[in-house]
Amino acid sequence: MKLFSFAITACRHYSSQSAAFNNKKKWAKPFFFKNKKKYGGNAPKTPRTPKIKLTDEQNQVMDAVCNGQSVFITGSAGTGKTFLVEQIITKLERIHGRSTVYVTASTGVAACALNGQTLHCFAGIGLGDVDREQLLDRVLLDRSARYRWRKVKALFIDEISMVDANLFESLEYIARMIRDKEESVSEKKVWGGIQLIVSGDFFQLPPVRRKSFFLKPTVSKKKKKGKKEYAFEADCWDASFDIQIELTMVFRQSDSLLIQLLQGIRKGVHDSDGLDLLEGCCSGYEPDPSAVRLFPMIADVNKVNKEKLESLNEEIYVYNAQDLGEEKWVRQLNSGIVPDSLELCVGARVMLIKNINPWRKLVNGATGTVIELCKVSEKEYEMNDMCSHGSVLPLVKFDFGLELVVEPEIWVVMDGDNVVARRRQVPLILAWGLSIHKCQGMTLDKLHTDLSRVFDFGMVYVALSRVRSLNGLYLSGLDPKKIKAHPKVLEFYNKFNGGSNEIDGDNSLSGSNETTTHKPK
Ligand code: ADP
Ligand code: MG
């Protein structure tokens, strides 16, 4: 068997820019480490890209994908699903050609992290509760959506847990009807022959649900069988994949006690030892002021950030994003994490929202404080009225010690190999508060959350599984009743474990590169 190992690519597709966006002068990306001279030893050196060796289970997925198979990659938080997806994208772009590989995710935040687009945007289906025939009509009327569906050879969908069963079924139907020329519907190939690479963890956030279903399993009154909700309940789910695989090696945390605790919470299980550990994180004292406060509701996040910013009583600097592209694609950028308007001042707590240099800890989720707003050379940074105060950039002292003038970065929305929208903005957000929804996928060093306020399945797990160690976890409102996994999800994952739901936090045992696969009949 051929083994592969790949280097991380911090960000993809800078070179694949369509003519419309290829205005190098306007969008020139300043050479990154200009701060070196000014900030002496603190400034990072040219990024190195050491090779990260894929685990056997990750290699198994890579082999399957290279053989043209469709895969579902699952596993708990921090097992490297998104990391593996990034490697597969690079590989498949070489195999199929960039223009036929489409990268999507269920949310704008997850799509931005992969420089992809939301699944809704890709599909061209718009919003609203309509049946699959109406959705197909919409796609047929949309020339560019029709083109995408016909052209795509490999389709990625990350954070699948937030895609519901109806949508998954409808998309399969649309793909089959648009792509396959067979006369009879029954002879058409599943997904019209598209190679599907789907990733996510159904124990994390579920599809958007109505209020009445929060923390209650959905059972329709009419049918005993229950309403379909999760994508794995779609009729076509098993037929969509050649292989379904659960990654078991956790990379985000290294403490086996914490891994074991999180594995339990993921499955809605907690014992007295686990609760004791969590209670140890509820000190009753004020949490570390540098800890990010996670809230289930975005309104609380905005309120806290605004109040804290105002309470500093410092001069506010406003950074307006520079956008290019059609309105509908720019709208997607707005639903992502990159703010169209960012307000900063000295003392503001901020979080980096782009992986700038992973080997210097300058990664998505790194937090720090703005210590100065520094005048920079307009020529070097091409500020173009980006900042309300001219050519000024924030100097951030990151919590791990590094000081850095944070320069504008570029995010793109890709449609195949076309850049359809770009946003240039300082890669920071205010970080006193953050929503649990937006933090799915992130790693945080310190967080504080009030567990009594969570209202849906997976929220406790998503919130807690962001930290690397228990030292960074500050809790309040610990309510064991909120630690709950949906029975349907538990049943689905039983397939991967041959019926056992054992919890084992020791990576050296449970994650000893043993791959649990479920091959559909
Ligand atoms: P997930 O999407 O499953 O939550 P991520 O893809 O975000 O997890 O990965 C979590 C961390 O694990 C990242 O920092 C990533 O670089 C690291 N990682 C993933 N695979 C490996 C590997 N084979 N070796 C070392 N680190 C890895
Ligand atoms: Mg992920």
XYZ file of C-alpha atoms and ligand atoms in Angstrom:
549
model
C 0.000 0.000 0.000
C 1.325 3.397 -0.905
C 1.783 5.789 2.005
C 1.499 9.543 1.677
C 2.714 12.363 3.825
C 1.970 15.985 3.139
C 3.103 19.361 4.308
C 0.527 21.776 5.649
C -0.440 24.514 3.274
C -1.429 27.455 5.418
C -3.901 28.662 2.873
C -4.865 27.506 -0.556
C -5.413 29.054 -3.911
C -3.539 32.317 -3.697
C -2.207 31.575 -7.129
C -5.530 30.629 -8.663
C -7.104 33.990 -9.091
C -9.414 34.788 -11.915
C -8.561 37.661 -14.209
C -11.124 39.934 -12.598
C -9.354 39.639 -9.273
C -5.851 39.402 -10.469
C -5.121 43.042 -9.872
C -1.834 42.414 -8.091
C -1.211 46.073 -7.454
C -4.410 46.615 -5.595
C -4.343 43.354 -3.703
C -0.625 42.886 -3.304
C -0.108 40.873 -0.141
C 2.604 42.628 1.815
C 5.566 40.447 2.627
C 4.506 39.103 5.942
C 7.347 39.490 8.391
C 8.147 43.141 7.950
C 8.023 43.635 11.682
C 11.224 41.759 12.281
C 13.468 44.779 12.328
C 11.147 46.899 14.382
C 10.192 44.262 16.909
C 13.572 42.566 17.115
C 13.612 39.012 18.404
C 9.850 38.930 18.875
C 9.026 38.955 15.217
C 8.676 35.546 13.641
C 11.115 34.343 11.021
C 10.125 33.148 7.588
C 7.577 30.385 8.099
C 8.875 26.854 7.921
C 6.577 24.135 6.770
C 7.626 20.988 8.591
C 5.896 17.898 7.337
C 3.157 16.503 9.531
C 2.969 12.765 9.120
C -0.529 11.463 8.577
C -1.611 8.698 10.943
C -2.428 5.260 9.549
C -6.131 6.016 9.765
C -5.673 9.340 7.950
C -3.577 7.543 5.328
C -6.297 4.967 4.894
C -8.749 7.753 4.028
C -6.228 9.335 1.669
C -5.692 6.016 -0.144
C -9.435 5.499 -0.519
C -9.922 9.013 -1.865
C -7.032 8.654 -4.314
C -8.738 5.506 -5.585
C -11.795 7.555 -6.428
C -13.873 6.439 -3.459
C -16.430 8.606 -1.686
C -15.785 8.900 2.043
C -17.408 10.118 5.223
C -14.745 11.193 7.737
C -15.905 11.502 11.318
C -14.319 11.494 14.762
C -14.371 13.580 17.901
C -13.250 17.202 18.059
C -9.538 17.660 17.389
C -8.929 14.350 15.600
C -7.707 16.156 12.490
C -10.773 15.902 10.224
C -10.413 19.402 8.793
C -6.631 19.026 8.629
C -7.043 15.820 6.611
C -9.627 17.471 4.363
C -7.061 20.201 3.541
C -4.563 17.539 2.486
C -7.170 15.728 0.405
C -8.186 18.952 -1.364
C -4.590 19.479 -2.531
C -4.367 15.873 -3.671
C -7.671 15.833 -5.541
C -6.939 19.158 -7.215
C -3.913 17.446 -8.723
C -5.906 14.386 -9.750
C -9.089 16.002 -11.108
C -7.858 19.532 -11.875
C -8.679 22.560 -9.731
C -11.699 23.642 -11.700
C -13.643 20.469 -10.893
C -12.998 20.305 -7.144
C -15.556 22.227 -5.069
C -15.043 22.853 -1.362
C -18.086 23.635 0.773
C -19.175 23.660 4.405
C -22.474 23.972 6.213
C -21.587 27.362 7.741
C -19.855 30.486 6.492
C -17.239 30.247 9.246
C -16.260 26.671 8.343
C -16.337 27.499 4.614
C -14.034 30.513 5.115
C -11.549 28.348 7.024
C -11.162 26.207 3.892
C -11.428 29.098 1.413
C -14.517 27.404 0.111
C -18.161 28.398 -0.130
C -21.276 27.498 1.827
C -23.140 24.422 0.667
C -26.204 26.588 -0.053
C -24.199 28.933 -2.292
C -22.603 26.065 -4.179
C -25.927 24.318 -4.716
C -27.739 27.456 -5.888
C -30.846 26.517 -3.929
C -31.484 29.686 -1.924
C -33.435 29.595 1.305
C -36.964 28.582 2.236
C -38.846 25.404 2.953
C -39.511 24.010 -0.529
C -39.600 20.466 -1.866
C -36.868 18.874 -3.951
C -38.626 19.389 -7.298
C -38.860 23.118 -6.600
C -35.208 23.147 -5.579
C -34.287 21.371 -8.819
C -36.239 24.008 -10.776
C -34.329 26.753 -8.981
C -31.004 25.178 -9.902
C -32.051 24.642 -13.526
C -32.946 28.320 -13.800
C -29.587 29.421 -12.351
C -26.980 29.143 -15.124
C -23.919 29.240 -12.874
C -25.367 26.730 -10.383
C -26.242 24.394 -13.264
C -22.666 24.752 -14.534
C -21.205 23.923 -11.112
C -23.346 20.812 -10.716
C -22.330 19.583 -14.173
C -18.661 20.397 -13.771
C -17.956 19.108 -10.240
C -16.023 15.867 -9.999
C -15.192 16.007 -6.280
C -17.423 17.736 -3.736
C -16.279 18.445 -0.154
C -18.768 19.171 2.630
C -17.249 20.037 6.045
C -19.195 20.339 9.327
C -21.911 17.992 8.037
C -23.598 17.796 11.475
C -25.390 21.078 10.701
C -26.794 19.826 7.351
C -30.236 18.269 7.727
C -31.473 15.023 6.178
C -33.903 16.716 3.768
C -31.227 18.970 2.352
C -28.812 16.064 1.942
C -31.478 14.033 0.109
C -32.476 16.975 -2.078
C -28.885 17.683 -3.105
C -28.330 14.041 -4.031
C -31.501 14.175 -6.145
C -30.445 17.409 -7.856
C -26.992 15.964 -8.644
C -28.519 12.778 -10.041
C -31.092 14.566 -12.195
C -28.757 17.221 -13.573
C -25.700 15.077 -14.236
C -26.779 11.615 -15.244
C -28.108 11.231 -18.755
C -29.679 7.799 -18.124
C -33.311 7.720 -19.190
C -34.716 5.970 -16.164
C -34.382 7.533 -12.718
C -33.624 4.156 -11.117
C -30.587 3.614 -13.360
C -29.011 6.951 -12.558
C -25.927 6.897 -10.325
C -26.069 8.135 -6.724
C -25.019 11.828 -6.649
C -24.735 11.563 -10.463
C -21.297 9.977 -9.973
C -19.732 12.867 -7.973
C -16.917 11.819 -5.609
C -18.101 12.988 -2.175
C -15.813 13.833 0.727
C -17.943 14.628 3.749
C -16.551 15.391 7.205
C -17.889 16.284 10.618
C -19.003 14.969 13.972
C -22.718 14.432 14.603
C -22.141 14.715 18.375
C -21.402 18.424 17.777
C -23.961 21.071 16.789
C -27.101 19.707 15.078
C -28.935 21.267 12.115
C -30.795 24.450 13.013
C -33.867 23.306 14.936
C -37.114 24.779 16.079
C -37.156 25.953 19.699
C -39.549 23.219 20.797
C -36.954 20.570 19.913
C -34.093 21.975 21.994
C -32.544 19.134 24.006
C -35.528 16.936 23.131
C -35.297 14.100 20.618
C -37.515 14.900 17.641
C -40.510 12.615 17.302
C -43.345 13.634 15.029
C -46.830 13.177 16.471
C -48.179 11.634 13.293
C -45.503 9.054 12.602
C -44.200 6.822 15.346
C -40.979 6.450 13.416
C -39.885 9.999 14.146
C -38.960 12.905 11.929
C -35.757 12.775 9.929
C -33.306 15.351 11.120
C -29.618 14.458 10.843
C -27.995 13.938 7.426
C -27.190 10.315 8.288
C -30.944 9.659 8.362
C -31.231 10.546 4.671
C -32.347 7.572 2.562
C -29.283 7.972 0.353
C -26.740 8.305 3.199
C -25.213 4.790 3.118
C -25.339 4.594 -0.673
C -23.455 7.920 -0.858
C -20.193 6.512 0.539
C -17.846 3.673 -0.253
C -16.300 4.036 3.148
C -17.274 5.710 6.436
C -14.432 6.111 8.856
C -14.000 7.386 12.390
C -10.653 8.995 13.258
C -9.728 8.140 16.825
C -6.426 9.876 17.567
C -7.097 13.174 19.385
C -4.473 15.853 18.664
C -5.984 18.960 20.279
C -5.618 17.700 23.862
C -2.794 15.620 25.265
C -4.014 15.056 28.856
C -5.614 11.591 28.850
C -7.950 12.517 31.745
C -9.335 15.449 29.760
C -9.619 13.339 26.601
C -11.562 10.711 28.540
C -13.813 13.343 30.110
C -14.547 14.902 26.718
C -15.218 11.515 25.109
C -17.812 10.917 27.815
C -19.441 14.334 27.444
C -19.546 13.828 23.669
C -21.727 10.787 24.251
C -23.767 12.397 27.018
C -22.096 10.270 29.691
C -20.633 11.591 32.934
C -19.551 9.873 36.105
C -18.702 11.303 39.494
C -14.971 11.517 38.664
C -15.761 13.470 35.492
C -18.136 15.817 37.332
C -15.461 16.353 40.007
C -12.998 17.379 37.308
C -15.536 19.828 35.862
C -16.404 21.160 39.308
C -12.711 21.840 39.771
C -13.038 24.260 36.853
C -15.898 26.118 38.615
C -13.673 27.909 41.107
C -16.229 30.532 42.067
C -13.539 33.162 41.554
C -13.589 35.583 38.654
C -12.266 33.683 35.636
C -8.935 34.698 34.140
C -9.691 37.981 32.308
C -7.911 36.659 29.238
C -10.368 33.731 28.934
C -12.812 33.979 26.022
C -16.438 33.883 27.196
C -18.522 31.502 25.098
C -22.250 32.132 24.732
C -24.948 30.081 23.007
C -26.617 33.274 21.673
C -24.915 35.766 19.350
C -26.833 38.673 20.925
C -24.995 38.065 24.226
C -21.658 37.964 22.385
C -22.237 41.320 20.691
C -23.477 42.893 23.917
C -20.444 41.819 25.956
C -17.942 42.867 23.285
C -19.574 46.277 22.830
C -19.816 46.980 26.564
C -16.209 45.971 27.206
C -14.915 48.046 24.287
C -16.830 51.123 25.458
C -15.732 50.656 29.054
C -12.087 51.120 28.011
C -12.848 54.741 27.102
C -10.126 54.823 24.467
C -10.168 56.241 20.961
C -11.867 53.765 18.587
C -10.219 52.855 15.274
C -12.564 51.404 12.653
C -11.319 48.979 10.005
C -13.619 48.556 7.026
C -13.187 45.422 4.956
C -12.258 45.886 1.304
C -14.510 43.590 -0.703
C -14.541 42.585 -4.322
C -17.041 40.325 -6.013
C -20.693 39.797 -6.723
C -23.122 40.722 -3.981
C -24.298 37.145 -3.287
C -20.745 35.896 -2.711
C -19.835 38.887 -0.584
C -22.943 38.096 1.486
C -21.367 34.733 2.217
C -18.284 36.497 3.523
C -20.589 38.447 5.817
C -22.008 35.231 7.244
C -18.451 34.069 7.982
C -16.244 35.204 10.791
C -14.360 38.058 9.061
C -16.064 41.317 10.121
C -16.981 43.880 7.473
C -16.335 46.519 10.122
C -13.911 45.966 12.979
C -13.662 48.396 15.905
C -10.437 48.364 17.907
C -8.782 50.456 20.585
C -5.856 50.164 22.952
C -6.700 47.502 25.545
C -9.134 45.588 23.294
C -9.086 41.814 23.687
C -8.754 40.269 20.241
C -8.536 36.894 18.543
C -6.669 35.987 15.400
C -9.019 34.540 12.783
C -6.482 33.204 10.313
C -3.662 30.670 10.541
C -0.725 32.965 9.895
C 2.151 30.858 11.153
C 1.205 27.678 13.033
C 4.789 27.005 14.123
C 4.896 30.364 15.910
C 1.495 29.741 17.512
C -0.019 32.416 15.284
C -3.121 30.370 14.574
C -6.826 30.844 14.229
C -8.067 31.234 17.818
C -4.872 32.800 19.318
C -5.892 35.591 21.714
C -4.155 38.762 22.800
C -4.549 42.441 23.628
C -4.086 45.497 21.413
C -1.268 47.491 23.034
C -0.788 50.196 20.441
C -2.137 51.423 17.124
C 0.951 52.107 15.051
C 1.460 54.343 12.069
C 2.699 52.257 9.144
C 3.842 53.146 5.664
C 0.814 53.524 3.365
C 2.891 52.291 0.467
C 3.853 49.084 2.185
C 0.429 48.144 3.455
C -1.907 49.637 0.833
C -4.423 50.754 3.433
C -6.661 52.460 0.843
C -8.943 54.078 3.433
C -9.307 50.784 5.232
C -8.813 52.449 8.617
C -10.704 55.470 9.924
C -7.359 56.940 11.073
C -5.310 56.387 7.915
C -2.317 54.075 7.769
C -2.532 52.626 11.235
C -2.309 48.957 12.217
C -2.837 47.260 15.598
C 0.148 46.027 17.571
C -1.077 42.974 19.467
C 0.585 41.313 22.425
C -0.498 37.694 22.166
C -1.147 35.834 25.417
C 1.768 33.490 24.724
C 4.140 36.480 24.664
C 4.710 37.426 21.027
C 4.109 41.021 19.930
C 3.114 41.556 16.340
C 1.746 44.302 14.128
C -1.184 42.491 12.549
C -1.340 43.186 8.843
C -4.376 42.904 6.586
C -5.048 39.446 5.154
C -7.119 38.225 2.250
C -9.955 35.715 2.286
C -11.380 34.351 -0.913
C -14.538 32.529 -1.886
C -13.703 29.905 -4.488
C -16.112 28.549 -7.041
C -14.134 25.667 -8.533
C -10.893 27.398 -9.541
C -12.501 30.845 -9.824
C -12.155 33.440 -7.103
C -15.692 34.845 -6.944
C -15.249 37.144 -3.953
C -12.389 38.482 -1.880
C -12.238 40.323 1.384
C -9.199 42.151 2.717
C -9.345 42.907 6.405
C -7.208 42.894 9.535
C -7.523 39.249 10.698
C -8.878 39.998 14.164
C -12.200 39.950 15.991
C -13.075 41.242 19.443
C -12.626 38.341 21.827
C -14.188 39.086 25.190
C -17.092 36.968 23.931
C -17.654 34.435 21.144
C -20.614 32.270 20.131
C -20.434 28.499 20.575
C -21.703 28.228 17.003
C -18.777 30.223 15.593
C -16.156 28.497 17.703
C -16.938 24.995 16.392
C -13.678 23.967 14.713
C -11.431 26.302 16.758
C -8.773 25.677 19.390
C -8.790 28.100 22.380
C -6.212 28.316 25.157
C -8.571 29.675 27.834
C -12.332 29.869 27.854
C -15.137 30.623 30.257
C -18.695 29.463 29.753
C -21.914 29.295 31.728
C -23.156 25.777 31.045
C -26.621 26.435 32.470
C -27.381 28.584 29.425
C -26.782 25.988 26.698
C -29.960 24.878 24.992
C -29.219 22.190 22.460
C -27.465 18.875 21.906
C -23.725 19.029 21.423
C -23.305 22.553 22.829
C -21.567 21.520 26.044
C -19.250 19.244 24.087
C -18.425 21.846 21.413
C -17.715 24.467 24.079
C -15.504 22.283 26.289
C -13.627 20.525 23.500
C -12.088 23.825 22.292
C -9.488 23.932 25.092
C -6.141 22.170 25.015
C -6.007 21.564 28.783
C -8.144 21.765 31.936
C -6.004 24.711 33.120
C -7.641 26.836 30.454
C -11.230 25.914 31.378
C -13.371 28.207 33.574
C -16.946 27.070 34.124
C -20.077 28.187 35.867
C -23.636 26.868 36.022
C -22.547 23.244 35.797
C -25.758 21.310 35.159
C -25.281 17.587 34.409
C -28.737 17.529 32.739
C -27.316 19.661 29.922
C -24.706 17.012 29.089
C -26.804 15.136 26.603
C -26.306 13.322 23.311
C -29.158 12.709 20.895
C -30.257 9.027 21.000
C -30.252 8.841 17.203
C -26.653 10.023 17.078
C -25.632 7.469 19.696
C -27.306 4.755 17.648
C -25.579 5.913 14.457
C -22.136 5.797 16.096
C -22.769 2.330 17.500
C -22.270 1.113 13.943
C -18.685 2.319 14.027
C -17.881 0.535 17.263
C -19.599 -2.737 16.461
C -22.245 -1.894 19.042
C -19.996 -0.881 21.937
C -20.093 2.631 23.287
C -16.980 2.392 25.375
C -15.241 5.539 26.418
C -11.501 5.506 26.441
C -9.473 8.647 26.818
C -6.084 7.098 26.385
C -4.836 7.996 22.944
C -2.230 5.294 23.133
C -4.976 2.694 23.492
C -8.099 3.941 21.810
C -6.260 5.863 19.171
C -3.514 3.426 18.399
C -4.084 4.040 14.714
C -6.872 1.503 14.786
C -9.440 2.528 12.281
C -13.067 1.754 12.782
C -14.834 1.631 9.481
C -18.333 0.903 8.490
C -18.739 -0.206 4.933
C -22.301 0.018 3.741
C -23.777 -3.131 2.305
P -11.098 18.488 13.798
O -11.487 19.091 12.479
O -11.240 16.990 13.809
O -11.757 19.112 14.982
P -8.535 19.707 13.241
O -8.437 19.309 11.808
O -8.903 21.102 13.560
O -9.533 18.731 14.017
O -7.154 19.300 13.909
C -6.851 19.558 15.263
C -5.360 19.701 15.410
O -4.712 18.463 15.143
C -4.762 20.710 14.422
O -3.881 21.539 15.131
C -4.009 19.832 13.428
O -2.884 20.490 12.879
C -3.594 18.657 14.302
N -3.354 17.422 13.521
C -4.212 16.808 12.694
N -3.659 15.682 12.152
C -2.413 15.595 12.671
C -1.331 14.650 12.515
N -1.409 13.585 11.720
N -0.203 14.881 13.240
C -0.092 15.946 14.061
N -1.080 16.872 14.247
C -2.222 16.709 13.559
Mg -12.924 20.632 11.983
